[in-house]
Short mmCIF file of C-alpha atoms and ligand atoms in Angstrom, two decimals:
data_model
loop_
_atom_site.label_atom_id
_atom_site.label_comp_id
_atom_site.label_asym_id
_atom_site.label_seq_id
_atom_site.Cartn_x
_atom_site.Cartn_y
_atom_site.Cartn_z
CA UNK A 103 51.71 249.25 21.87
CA UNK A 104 53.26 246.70 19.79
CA UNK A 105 56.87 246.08 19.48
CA UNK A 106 56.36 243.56 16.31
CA UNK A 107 58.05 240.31 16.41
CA UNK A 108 61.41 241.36 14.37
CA UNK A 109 63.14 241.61 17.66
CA UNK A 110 62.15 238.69 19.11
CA UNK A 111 63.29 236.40 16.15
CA UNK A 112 66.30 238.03 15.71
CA UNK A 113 67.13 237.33 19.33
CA UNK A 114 65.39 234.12 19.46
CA UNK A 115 67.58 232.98 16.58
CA UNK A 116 70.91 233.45 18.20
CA UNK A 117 70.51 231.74 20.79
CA UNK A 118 67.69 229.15 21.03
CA UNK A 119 67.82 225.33 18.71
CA UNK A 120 64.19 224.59 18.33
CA UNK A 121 62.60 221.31 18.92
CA UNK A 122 62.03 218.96 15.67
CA UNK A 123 63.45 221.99 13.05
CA UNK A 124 66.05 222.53 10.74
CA UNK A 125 67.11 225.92 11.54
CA UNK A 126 67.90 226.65 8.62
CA UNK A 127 64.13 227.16 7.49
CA UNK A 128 63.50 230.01 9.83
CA UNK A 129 65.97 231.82 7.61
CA UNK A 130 64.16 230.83 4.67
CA UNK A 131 60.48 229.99 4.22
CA UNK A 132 59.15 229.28 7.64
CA UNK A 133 58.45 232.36 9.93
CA UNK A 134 59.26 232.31 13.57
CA UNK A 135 56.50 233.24 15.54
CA UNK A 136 56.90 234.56 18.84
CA UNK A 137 54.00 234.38 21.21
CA UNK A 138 53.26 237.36 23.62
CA UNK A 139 50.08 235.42 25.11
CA UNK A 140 47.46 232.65 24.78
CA UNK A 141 43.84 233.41 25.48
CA UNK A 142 41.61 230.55 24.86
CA UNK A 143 42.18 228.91 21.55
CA UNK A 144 44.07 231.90 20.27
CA UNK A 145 47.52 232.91 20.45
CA UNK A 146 48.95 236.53 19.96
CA UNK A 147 52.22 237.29 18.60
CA UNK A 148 54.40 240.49 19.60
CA UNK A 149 52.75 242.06 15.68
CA UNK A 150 48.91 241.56 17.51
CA UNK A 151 48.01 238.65 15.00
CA UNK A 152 46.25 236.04 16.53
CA UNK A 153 46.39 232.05 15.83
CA UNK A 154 43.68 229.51 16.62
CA UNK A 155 45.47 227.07 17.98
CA UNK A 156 43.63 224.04 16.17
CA UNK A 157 46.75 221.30 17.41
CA UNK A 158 46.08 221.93 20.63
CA UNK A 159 49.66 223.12 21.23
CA UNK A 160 51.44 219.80 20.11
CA UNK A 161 48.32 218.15 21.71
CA UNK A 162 48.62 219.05 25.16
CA UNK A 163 46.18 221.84 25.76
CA UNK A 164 42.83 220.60 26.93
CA UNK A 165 40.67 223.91 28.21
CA UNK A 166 42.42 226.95 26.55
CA UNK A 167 45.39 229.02 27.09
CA UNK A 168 45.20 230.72 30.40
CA UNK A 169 42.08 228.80 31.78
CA UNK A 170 41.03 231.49 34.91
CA UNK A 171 40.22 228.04 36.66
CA UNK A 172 43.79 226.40 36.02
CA UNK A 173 45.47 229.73 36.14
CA UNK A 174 44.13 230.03 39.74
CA UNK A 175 44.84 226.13 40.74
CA UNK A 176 48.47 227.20 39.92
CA UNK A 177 48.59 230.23 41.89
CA UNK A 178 47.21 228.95 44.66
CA UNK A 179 49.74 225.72 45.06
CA UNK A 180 52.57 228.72 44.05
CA UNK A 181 52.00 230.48 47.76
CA UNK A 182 52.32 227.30 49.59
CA UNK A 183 54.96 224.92 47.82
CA UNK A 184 56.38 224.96 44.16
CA UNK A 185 58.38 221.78 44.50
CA UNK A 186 59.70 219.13 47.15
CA UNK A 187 61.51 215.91 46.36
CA UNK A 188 59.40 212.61 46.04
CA UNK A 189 62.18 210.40 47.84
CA UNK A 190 60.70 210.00 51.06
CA UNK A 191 58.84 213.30 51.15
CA UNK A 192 55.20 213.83 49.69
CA UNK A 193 52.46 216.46 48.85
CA UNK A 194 48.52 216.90 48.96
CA UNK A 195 48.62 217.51 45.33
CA UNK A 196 50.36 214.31 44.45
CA UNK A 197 48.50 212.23 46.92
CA UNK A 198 45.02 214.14 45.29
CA UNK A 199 45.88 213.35 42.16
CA UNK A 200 46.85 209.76 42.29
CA UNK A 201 43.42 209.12 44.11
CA UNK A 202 41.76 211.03 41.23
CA UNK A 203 43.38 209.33 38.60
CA UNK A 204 42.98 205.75 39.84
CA UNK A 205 39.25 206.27 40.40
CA UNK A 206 39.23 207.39 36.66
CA UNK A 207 41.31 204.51 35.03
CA UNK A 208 40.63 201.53 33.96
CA UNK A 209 39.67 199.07 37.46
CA UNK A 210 42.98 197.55 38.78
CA UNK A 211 45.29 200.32 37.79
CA UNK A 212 45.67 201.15 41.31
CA UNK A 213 49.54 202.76 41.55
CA UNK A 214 51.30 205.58 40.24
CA UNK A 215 54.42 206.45 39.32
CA UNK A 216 55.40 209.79 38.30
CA UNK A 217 58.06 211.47 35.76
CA UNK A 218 58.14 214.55 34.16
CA UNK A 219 57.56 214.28 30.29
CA UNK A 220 55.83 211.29 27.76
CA UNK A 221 59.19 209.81 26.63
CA UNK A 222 60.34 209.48 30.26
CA UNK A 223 56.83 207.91 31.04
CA UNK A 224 57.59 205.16 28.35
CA UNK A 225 60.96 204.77 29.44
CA UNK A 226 59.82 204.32 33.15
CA UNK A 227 56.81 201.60 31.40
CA UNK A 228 59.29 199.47 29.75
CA UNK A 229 62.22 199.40 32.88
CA UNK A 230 59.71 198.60 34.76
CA UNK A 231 58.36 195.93 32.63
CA UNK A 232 61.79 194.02 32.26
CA UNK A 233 62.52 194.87 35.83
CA UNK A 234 58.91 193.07 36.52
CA UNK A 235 60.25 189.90 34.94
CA UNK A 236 63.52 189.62 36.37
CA UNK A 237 61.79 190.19 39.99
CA UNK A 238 59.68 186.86 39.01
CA UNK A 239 62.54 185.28 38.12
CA UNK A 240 62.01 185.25 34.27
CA UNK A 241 65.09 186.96 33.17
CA UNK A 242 64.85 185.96 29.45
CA UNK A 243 62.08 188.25 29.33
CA UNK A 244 63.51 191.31 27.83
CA UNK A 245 62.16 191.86 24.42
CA UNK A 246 59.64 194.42 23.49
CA UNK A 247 56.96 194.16 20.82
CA UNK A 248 55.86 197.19 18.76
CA UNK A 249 53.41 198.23 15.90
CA UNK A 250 54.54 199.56 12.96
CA UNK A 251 54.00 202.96 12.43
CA UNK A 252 54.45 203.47 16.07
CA UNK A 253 55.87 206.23 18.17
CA UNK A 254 56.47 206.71 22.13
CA UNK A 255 59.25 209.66 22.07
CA UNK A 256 62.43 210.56 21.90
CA UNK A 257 64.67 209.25 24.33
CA UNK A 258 66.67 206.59 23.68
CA UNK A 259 64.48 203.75 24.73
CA UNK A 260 61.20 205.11 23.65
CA UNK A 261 62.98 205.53 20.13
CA UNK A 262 63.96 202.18 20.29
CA UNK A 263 60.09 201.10 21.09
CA UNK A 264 58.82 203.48 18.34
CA UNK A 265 58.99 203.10 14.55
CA UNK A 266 58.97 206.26 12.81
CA UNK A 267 61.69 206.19 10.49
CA UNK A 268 61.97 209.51 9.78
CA UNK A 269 62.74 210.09 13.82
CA UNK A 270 64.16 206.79 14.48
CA UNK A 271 66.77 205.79 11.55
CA UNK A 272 69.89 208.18 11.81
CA UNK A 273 69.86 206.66 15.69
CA UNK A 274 69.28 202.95 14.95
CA UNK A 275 72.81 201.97 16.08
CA UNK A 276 72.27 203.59 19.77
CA UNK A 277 68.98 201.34 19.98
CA UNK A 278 67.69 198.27 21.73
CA UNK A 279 65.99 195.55 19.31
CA UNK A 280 62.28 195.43 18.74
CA UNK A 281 60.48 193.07 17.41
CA UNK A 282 57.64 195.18 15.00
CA UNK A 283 54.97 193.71 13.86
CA UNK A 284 52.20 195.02 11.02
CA UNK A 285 50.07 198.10 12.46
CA UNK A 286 46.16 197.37 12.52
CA UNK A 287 46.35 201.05 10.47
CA UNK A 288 42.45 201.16 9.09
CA UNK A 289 43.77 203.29 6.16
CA UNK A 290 45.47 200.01 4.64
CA UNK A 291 42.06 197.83 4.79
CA UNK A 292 40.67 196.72 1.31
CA UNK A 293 37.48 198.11 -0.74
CA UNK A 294 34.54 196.53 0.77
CA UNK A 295 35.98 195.83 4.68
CA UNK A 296 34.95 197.19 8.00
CA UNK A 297 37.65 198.48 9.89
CA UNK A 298 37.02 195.89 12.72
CA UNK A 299 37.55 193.14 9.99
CA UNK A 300 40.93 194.80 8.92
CA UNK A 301 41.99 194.70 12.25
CA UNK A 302 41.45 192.12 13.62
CA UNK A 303 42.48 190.28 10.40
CA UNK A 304 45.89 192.26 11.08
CA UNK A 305 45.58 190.66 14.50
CA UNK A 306 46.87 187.27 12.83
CA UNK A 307 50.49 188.83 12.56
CA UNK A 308 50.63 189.62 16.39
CA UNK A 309 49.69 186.33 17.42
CA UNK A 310 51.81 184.59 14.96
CA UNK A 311 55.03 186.83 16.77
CA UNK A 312 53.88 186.61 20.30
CA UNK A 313 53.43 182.23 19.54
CA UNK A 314 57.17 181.82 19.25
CA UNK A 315 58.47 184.91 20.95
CA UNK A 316 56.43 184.89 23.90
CA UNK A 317 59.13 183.36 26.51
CA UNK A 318 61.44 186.04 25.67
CA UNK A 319 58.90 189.39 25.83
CA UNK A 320 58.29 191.74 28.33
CA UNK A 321 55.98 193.81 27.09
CA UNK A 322 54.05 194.95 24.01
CA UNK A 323 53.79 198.49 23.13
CA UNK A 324 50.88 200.67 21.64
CA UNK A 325 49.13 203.87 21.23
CA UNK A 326 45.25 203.14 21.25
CA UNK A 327 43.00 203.49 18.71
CA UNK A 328 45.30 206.61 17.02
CA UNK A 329 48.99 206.93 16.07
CA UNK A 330 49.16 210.37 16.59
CA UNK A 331 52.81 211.07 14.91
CA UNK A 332 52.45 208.48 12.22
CA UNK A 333 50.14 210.66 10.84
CA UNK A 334 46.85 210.06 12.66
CA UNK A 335 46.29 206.41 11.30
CA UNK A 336 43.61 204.91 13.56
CA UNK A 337 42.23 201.47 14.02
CA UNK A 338 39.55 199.77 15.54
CA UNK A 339 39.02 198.77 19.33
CA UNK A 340 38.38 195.20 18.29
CA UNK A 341 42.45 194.55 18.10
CA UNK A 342 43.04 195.95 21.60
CA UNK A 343 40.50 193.65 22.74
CA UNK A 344 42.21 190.98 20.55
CA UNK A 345 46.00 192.11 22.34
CA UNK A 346 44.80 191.76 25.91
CA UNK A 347 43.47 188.57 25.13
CA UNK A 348 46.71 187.33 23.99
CA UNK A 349 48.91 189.33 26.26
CA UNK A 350 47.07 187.08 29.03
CA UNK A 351 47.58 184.28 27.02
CA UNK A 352 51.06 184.15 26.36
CA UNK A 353 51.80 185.87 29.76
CA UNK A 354 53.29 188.99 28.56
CA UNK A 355 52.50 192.64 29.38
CA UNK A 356 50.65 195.32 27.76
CA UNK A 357 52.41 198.54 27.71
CA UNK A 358 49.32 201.54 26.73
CA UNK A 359 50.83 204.22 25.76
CA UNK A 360 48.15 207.19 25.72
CA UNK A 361 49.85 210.24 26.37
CA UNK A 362 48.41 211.86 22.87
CA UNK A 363 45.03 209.80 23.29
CA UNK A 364 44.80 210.65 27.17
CA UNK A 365 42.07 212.76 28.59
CA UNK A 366 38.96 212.87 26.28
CA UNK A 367 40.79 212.93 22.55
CA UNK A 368 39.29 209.63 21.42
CA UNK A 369 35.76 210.52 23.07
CA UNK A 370 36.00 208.51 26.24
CA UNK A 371 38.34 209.43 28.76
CA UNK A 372 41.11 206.95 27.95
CA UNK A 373 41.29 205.06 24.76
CA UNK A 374 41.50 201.75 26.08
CA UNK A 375 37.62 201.98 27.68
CA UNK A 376 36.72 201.60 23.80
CA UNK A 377 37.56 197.92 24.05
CA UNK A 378 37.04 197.34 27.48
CA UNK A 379 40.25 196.51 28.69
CA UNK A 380 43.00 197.44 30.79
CA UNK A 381 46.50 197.94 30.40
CA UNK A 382 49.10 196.28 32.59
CA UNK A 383 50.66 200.09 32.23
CA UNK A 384 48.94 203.06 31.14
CA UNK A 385 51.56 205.91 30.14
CA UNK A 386 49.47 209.73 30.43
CA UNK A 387 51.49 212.83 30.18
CA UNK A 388 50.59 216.20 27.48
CA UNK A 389 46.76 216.74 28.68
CA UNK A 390 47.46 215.23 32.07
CA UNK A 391 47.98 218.68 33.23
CA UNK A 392 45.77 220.40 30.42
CA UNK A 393 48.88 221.47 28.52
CA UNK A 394 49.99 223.72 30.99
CA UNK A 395 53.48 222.16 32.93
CA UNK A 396 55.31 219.09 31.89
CA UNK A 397 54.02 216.11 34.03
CA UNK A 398 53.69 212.80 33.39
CA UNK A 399 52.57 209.18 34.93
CA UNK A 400 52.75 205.49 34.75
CA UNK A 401 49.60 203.38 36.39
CA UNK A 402 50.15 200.22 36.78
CA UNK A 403 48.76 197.35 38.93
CA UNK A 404 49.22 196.13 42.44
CA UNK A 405 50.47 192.55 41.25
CA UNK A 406 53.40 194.38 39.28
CA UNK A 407 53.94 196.57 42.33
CA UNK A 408 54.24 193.62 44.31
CA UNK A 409 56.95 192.22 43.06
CA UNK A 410 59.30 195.33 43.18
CA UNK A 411 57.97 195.44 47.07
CA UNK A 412 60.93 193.58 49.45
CA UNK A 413 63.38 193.54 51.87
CA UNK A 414 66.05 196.34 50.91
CA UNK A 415 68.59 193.88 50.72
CA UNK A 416 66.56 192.31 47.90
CA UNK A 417 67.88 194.94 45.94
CA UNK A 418 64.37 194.49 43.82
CA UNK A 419 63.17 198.38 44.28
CA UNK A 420 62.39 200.31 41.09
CA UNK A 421 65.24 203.13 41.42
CA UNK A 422 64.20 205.07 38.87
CA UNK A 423 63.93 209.16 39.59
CA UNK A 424 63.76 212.56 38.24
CA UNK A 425 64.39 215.61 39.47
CA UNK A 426 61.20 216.95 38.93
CA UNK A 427 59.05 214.24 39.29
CA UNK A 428 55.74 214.46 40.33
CA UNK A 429 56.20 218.15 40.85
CA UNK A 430 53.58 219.61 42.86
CA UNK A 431 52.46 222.43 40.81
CA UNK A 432 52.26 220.82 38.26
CA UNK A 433 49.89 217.92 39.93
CA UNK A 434 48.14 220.65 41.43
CA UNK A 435 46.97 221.64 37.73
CA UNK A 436 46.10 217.72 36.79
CA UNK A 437 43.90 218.01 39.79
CA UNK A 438 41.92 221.06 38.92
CA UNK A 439 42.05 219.63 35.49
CA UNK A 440 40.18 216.84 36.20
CA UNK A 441 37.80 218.53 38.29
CA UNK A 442 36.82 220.81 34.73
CA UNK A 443 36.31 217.44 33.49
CA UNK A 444 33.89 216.41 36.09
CA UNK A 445 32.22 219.95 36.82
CA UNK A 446 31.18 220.42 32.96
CA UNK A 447 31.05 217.27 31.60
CA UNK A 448 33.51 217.78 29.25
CA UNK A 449 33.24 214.22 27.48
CA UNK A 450 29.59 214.29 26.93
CA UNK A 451 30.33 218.40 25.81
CA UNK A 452 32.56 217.54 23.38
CA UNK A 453 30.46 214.74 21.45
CA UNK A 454 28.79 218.00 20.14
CA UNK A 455 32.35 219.51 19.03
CA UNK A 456 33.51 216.02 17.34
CA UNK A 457 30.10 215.88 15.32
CA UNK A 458 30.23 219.15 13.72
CA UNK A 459 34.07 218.84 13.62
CA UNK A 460 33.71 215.27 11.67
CA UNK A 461 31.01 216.90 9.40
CA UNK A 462 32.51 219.99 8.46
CA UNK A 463 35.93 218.20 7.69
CA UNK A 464 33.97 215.00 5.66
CA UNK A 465 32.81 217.85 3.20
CA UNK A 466 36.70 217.35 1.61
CA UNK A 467 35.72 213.69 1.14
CA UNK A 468 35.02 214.37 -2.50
CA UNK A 469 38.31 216.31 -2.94
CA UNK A 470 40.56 215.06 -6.03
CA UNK A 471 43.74 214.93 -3.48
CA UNK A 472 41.86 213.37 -0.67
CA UNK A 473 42.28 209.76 0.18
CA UNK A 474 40.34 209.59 2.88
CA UNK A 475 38.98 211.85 6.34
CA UNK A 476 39.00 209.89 9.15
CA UNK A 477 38.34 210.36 12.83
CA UNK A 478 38.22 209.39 16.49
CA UNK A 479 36.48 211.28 18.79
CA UNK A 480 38.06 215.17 18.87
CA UNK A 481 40.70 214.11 16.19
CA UNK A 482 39.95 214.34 12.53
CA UNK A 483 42.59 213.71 10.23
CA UNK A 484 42.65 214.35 6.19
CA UNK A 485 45.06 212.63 3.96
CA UNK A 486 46.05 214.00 1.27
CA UNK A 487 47.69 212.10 -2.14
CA UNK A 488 48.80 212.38 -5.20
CA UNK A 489 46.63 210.12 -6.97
CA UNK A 490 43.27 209.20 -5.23
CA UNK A 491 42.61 206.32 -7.56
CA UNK A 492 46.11 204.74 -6.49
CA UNK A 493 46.57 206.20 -3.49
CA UNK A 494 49.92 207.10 -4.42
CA UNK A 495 51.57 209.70 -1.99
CA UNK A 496 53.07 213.03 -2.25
CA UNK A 497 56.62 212.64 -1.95
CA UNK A 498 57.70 214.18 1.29
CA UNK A 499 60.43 216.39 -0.42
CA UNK A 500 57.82 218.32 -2.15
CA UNK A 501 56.79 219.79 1.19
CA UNK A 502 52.77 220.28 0.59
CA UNK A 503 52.00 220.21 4.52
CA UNK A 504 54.14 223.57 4.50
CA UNK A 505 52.23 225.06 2.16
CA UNK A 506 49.10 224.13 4.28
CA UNK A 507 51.31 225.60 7.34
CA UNK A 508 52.00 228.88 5.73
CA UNK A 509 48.50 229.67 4.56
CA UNK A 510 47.24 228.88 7.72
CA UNK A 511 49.89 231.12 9.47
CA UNK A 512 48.56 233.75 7.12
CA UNK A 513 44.55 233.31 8.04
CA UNK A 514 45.53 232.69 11.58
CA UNK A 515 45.09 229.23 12.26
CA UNK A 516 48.14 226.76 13.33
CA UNK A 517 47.73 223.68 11.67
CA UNK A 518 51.06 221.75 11.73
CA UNK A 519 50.31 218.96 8.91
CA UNK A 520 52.53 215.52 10.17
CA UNK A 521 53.62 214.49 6.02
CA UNK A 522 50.43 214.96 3.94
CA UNK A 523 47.90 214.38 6.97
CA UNK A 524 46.18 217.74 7.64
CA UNK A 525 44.78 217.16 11.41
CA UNK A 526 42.36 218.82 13.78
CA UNK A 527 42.90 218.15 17.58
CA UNK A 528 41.88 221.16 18.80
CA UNK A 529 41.17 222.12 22.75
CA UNK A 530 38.25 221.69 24.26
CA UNK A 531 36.80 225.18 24.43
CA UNK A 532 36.61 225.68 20.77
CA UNK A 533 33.24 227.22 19.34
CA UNK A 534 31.54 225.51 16.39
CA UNK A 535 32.15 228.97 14.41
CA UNK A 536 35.97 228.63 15.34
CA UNK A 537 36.00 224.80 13.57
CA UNK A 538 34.21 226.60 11.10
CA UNK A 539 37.49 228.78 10.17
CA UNK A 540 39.91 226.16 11.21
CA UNK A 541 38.01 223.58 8.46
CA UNK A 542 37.73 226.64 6.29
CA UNK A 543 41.05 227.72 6.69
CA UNK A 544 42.54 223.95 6.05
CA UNK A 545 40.44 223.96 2.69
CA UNK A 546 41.76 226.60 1.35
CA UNK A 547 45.12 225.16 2.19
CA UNK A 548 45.00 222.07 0.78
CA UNK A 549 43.49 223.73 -2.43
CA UNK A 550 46.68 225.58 -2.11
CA UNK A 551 49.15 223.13 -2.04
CA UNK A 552 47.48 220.45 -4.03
CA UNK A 553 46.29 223.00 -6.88
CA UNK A 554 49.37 221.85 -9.87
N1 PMP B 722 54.04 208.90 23.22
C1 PMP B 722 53.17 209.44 22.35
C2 PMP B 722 52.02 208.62 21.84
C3 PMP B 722 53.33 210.77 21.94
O1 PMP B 722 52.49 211.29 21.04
C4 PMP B 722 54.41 211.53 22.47
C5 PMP B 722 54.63 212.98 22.12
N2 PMP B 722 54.19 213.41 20.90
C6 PMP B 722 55.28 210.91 23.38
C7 PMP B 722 55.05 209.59 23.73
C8 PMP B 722 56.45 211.63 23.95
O2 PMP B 722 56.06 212.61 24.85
P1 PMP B 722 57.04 213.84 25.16
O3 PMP B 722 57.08 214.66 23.91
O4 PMP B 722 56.41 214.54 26.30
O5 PMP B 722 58.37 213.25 25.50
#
């Protein structure tokens, strides 16, 4: 029997603020949705209509909702310990899952440090990367570099290292200075150039920042390949093997941020395997546990964990902590998420998925309000505009992406357009007929909302 979802959103809308809304829309044109279960790519609200899930959750659910494989790795660590502090106490899960992930990463990231959520992993990368510096006796060191377009969170400091406005602006006066310099963003390149050329031509205004800035920077930040919030603008690999060049250069670190791009979105396992390098931190968090508890890490190297290691009276330790950190259920489910990875070959799986994803959604190539369908691996984003000839842009007050929302609520699919970019980042277990509907469903959408 169902109860319908009335009850729940009348409830619901008493007492709870939602995440990244203005309430206010729930009272006019944007449903609330309560969820009574997940199965797979689907969701089921309290009515009995189901939602194919095609954002992965807010991009953290790799295998489905309630995997029978994860489900179990939770209720096993459940009987024997749900949570212990990391201060001088440890776990088999945590100690598993370190070993796991630094077999995994990039050669040389070789220690972990553990938080609880992406923004506190970024905030943990870039303490620990001024910290670094100040251990070494280079305390003008303090700066941080960031792309354009970027975006690492929400907390204060990973606002401060981000760059989308519409997140970042109202808070500007709470923030540290960044130094931002021109995204490698493939969508900007001219008629005629290969995205490596566009990047790596972009790659001139990095170097010309890092030349004079260089003595007083700790770090530079970026998302590989994909800038997930700033509406799925990718670039190519060629700039991040331009950055680590110069980052060795000039002495300064490189902060990866891949909590969105983590764990098989791009088509490799990290990002940053694309171009052959390695980070001097790697942020992971969202499909670090497969979307199913909040979790998240910073791997770095045994020359920056070096110089935090001293005498006590040194006063040179990183003391940096969270309740929850590296809870053990929660590592528990990285581990048995990793071993899905490895057991079905998940990466090589998937090439299948992003092919037929990447040709079904390249059939709204030719669409009058389509600038351009790009992708990267098991993301495929669609841009919509006003004017394909100019490229000239919705304007964001007309809304279109809801439109796109609401007929999608209405077939059952969840696509959550970011602006005008409708995007696929679906999990892992989606059929080819179920990208089918979701490319189907989007269509119709963006006939929808692009239609006067
Ligand atoms: N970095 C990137 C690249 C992200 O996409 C996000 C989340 N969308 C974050 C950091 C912040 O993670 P969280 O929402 O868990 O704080």
């Amino acid at each position: 029997m169902t109860t319908g979802n009335a009850p729940y959103v009348a409830r619901d809308l008493a007492h709870v603020w939602h995440p990244c809304t203005q309430m206010k829309d729930h009272e006019q044109h944007l449903p609330l949705i309560p969820i009574r279960r997940g199965q797979g790519v689907w969701l089921e609200d309290y009515s009995g209509r189901r939602y194919l899930d095609a954002i992965s959750s807010w991009w953290v659910n790799l295998f489905g909702h309630a995997n029978p494989r994860i489900n179990a790795a939770v209720r096993e660590q459940l009987d024997s310990l749900e949570q212990v502090i990391l201060a001088g106490f440890t776990h088999e899960p945590v100690i598993d899952l370190s070993e796991a992930l630094v077999a995994i990463a990039p050669e040389g990231l070789t220690r972990c440090f553990y938080a609880d959520n992406g923004s506190a992993a970024v905030e943990v990368a870039v303490k620990m990367s001024f910290h670094y510096w100040r251990n070494v006796g280079r305390q003008a060191k303090r700066r941080f570099i960031t792309l354009s377009n970027s975006y690492h969170g929400e907390t204060l400091g990973a606002l401060a290292v981000g760059n989308v406005e519409l997140y970042k602006e109202i808070y500007q006066p709470l923030l540290m200075d960044v130094i931002t310099v021109p995204s490698p963003d493939c969508y900007e390149r001219e008629a005629g150039e290969s995205w490596a050329e566009h990047s790596r031509r972009k790659f001139a205004h990095m170097e010309a920042t890092l030349a004079p800035h260089a003595h007083e920077v700790a770090a530079v930040i970026v998302e590989p390949l994909v800038q997930c919030a700033g509406t799925m603008r990718m670039y190519d690999p060629v700039y991040l093997e331009l950055l680590r060049d110069a980052c060795n250069r000039y002495e300064v670190h490189l902060i990866a941020d891949e909590i969105a791009v983590g764990f098989g979105r791009t088509g490799t396992m990290f990002a940053c395997e694309q171009a052959g390098i390695r980070p001097d931190f790697m942020c992971l968090s969202k499909g670090l546990t497969a979307g199913y508890l909040p979790l998240s890490t910073v791997m770095t190297t045994e020359r920056v964990y070096a110089a935090f290691y001293d005498e006590y009276e040194k006063l040179n330790a990183f003391l940096h902590s969270h309740s929850f950190t590296g809870n053990p259920l929660a590592c528990a489910v990285a581990r048995a998420s990793l071993r899905i990875f490895r057991d079905d070959n998940i990466l090589e799986r998937n090439r299948a998925l992003a092919a037929h994803m990447g040709t079904r959604a390249r059939e709204l190539e030719d669409h009058p309000h389509v600038a351009e369908v790009r992708q990267r691996g098991m993301i495929v984003a669609i841009e919509l505009v006003k004017d394909k000839a100019t490229r000239a842009p919705y304007p964001w007050q007309e809304r279109r992406g809801l439109v796109i929302y609401r007929h999608g609520i209405e077939r059952g699919v969840l696509l959550r357009p970011v602006g005008n970019v409708v995007y696929f980042m679906p999990p892992y277990v989606i059929t080819p007929d179920e990208i089918d509907l979701m490319v189907d469903v989007a269509r119709e959408g963006i006939e929808l909302a692009t239609c006067d």
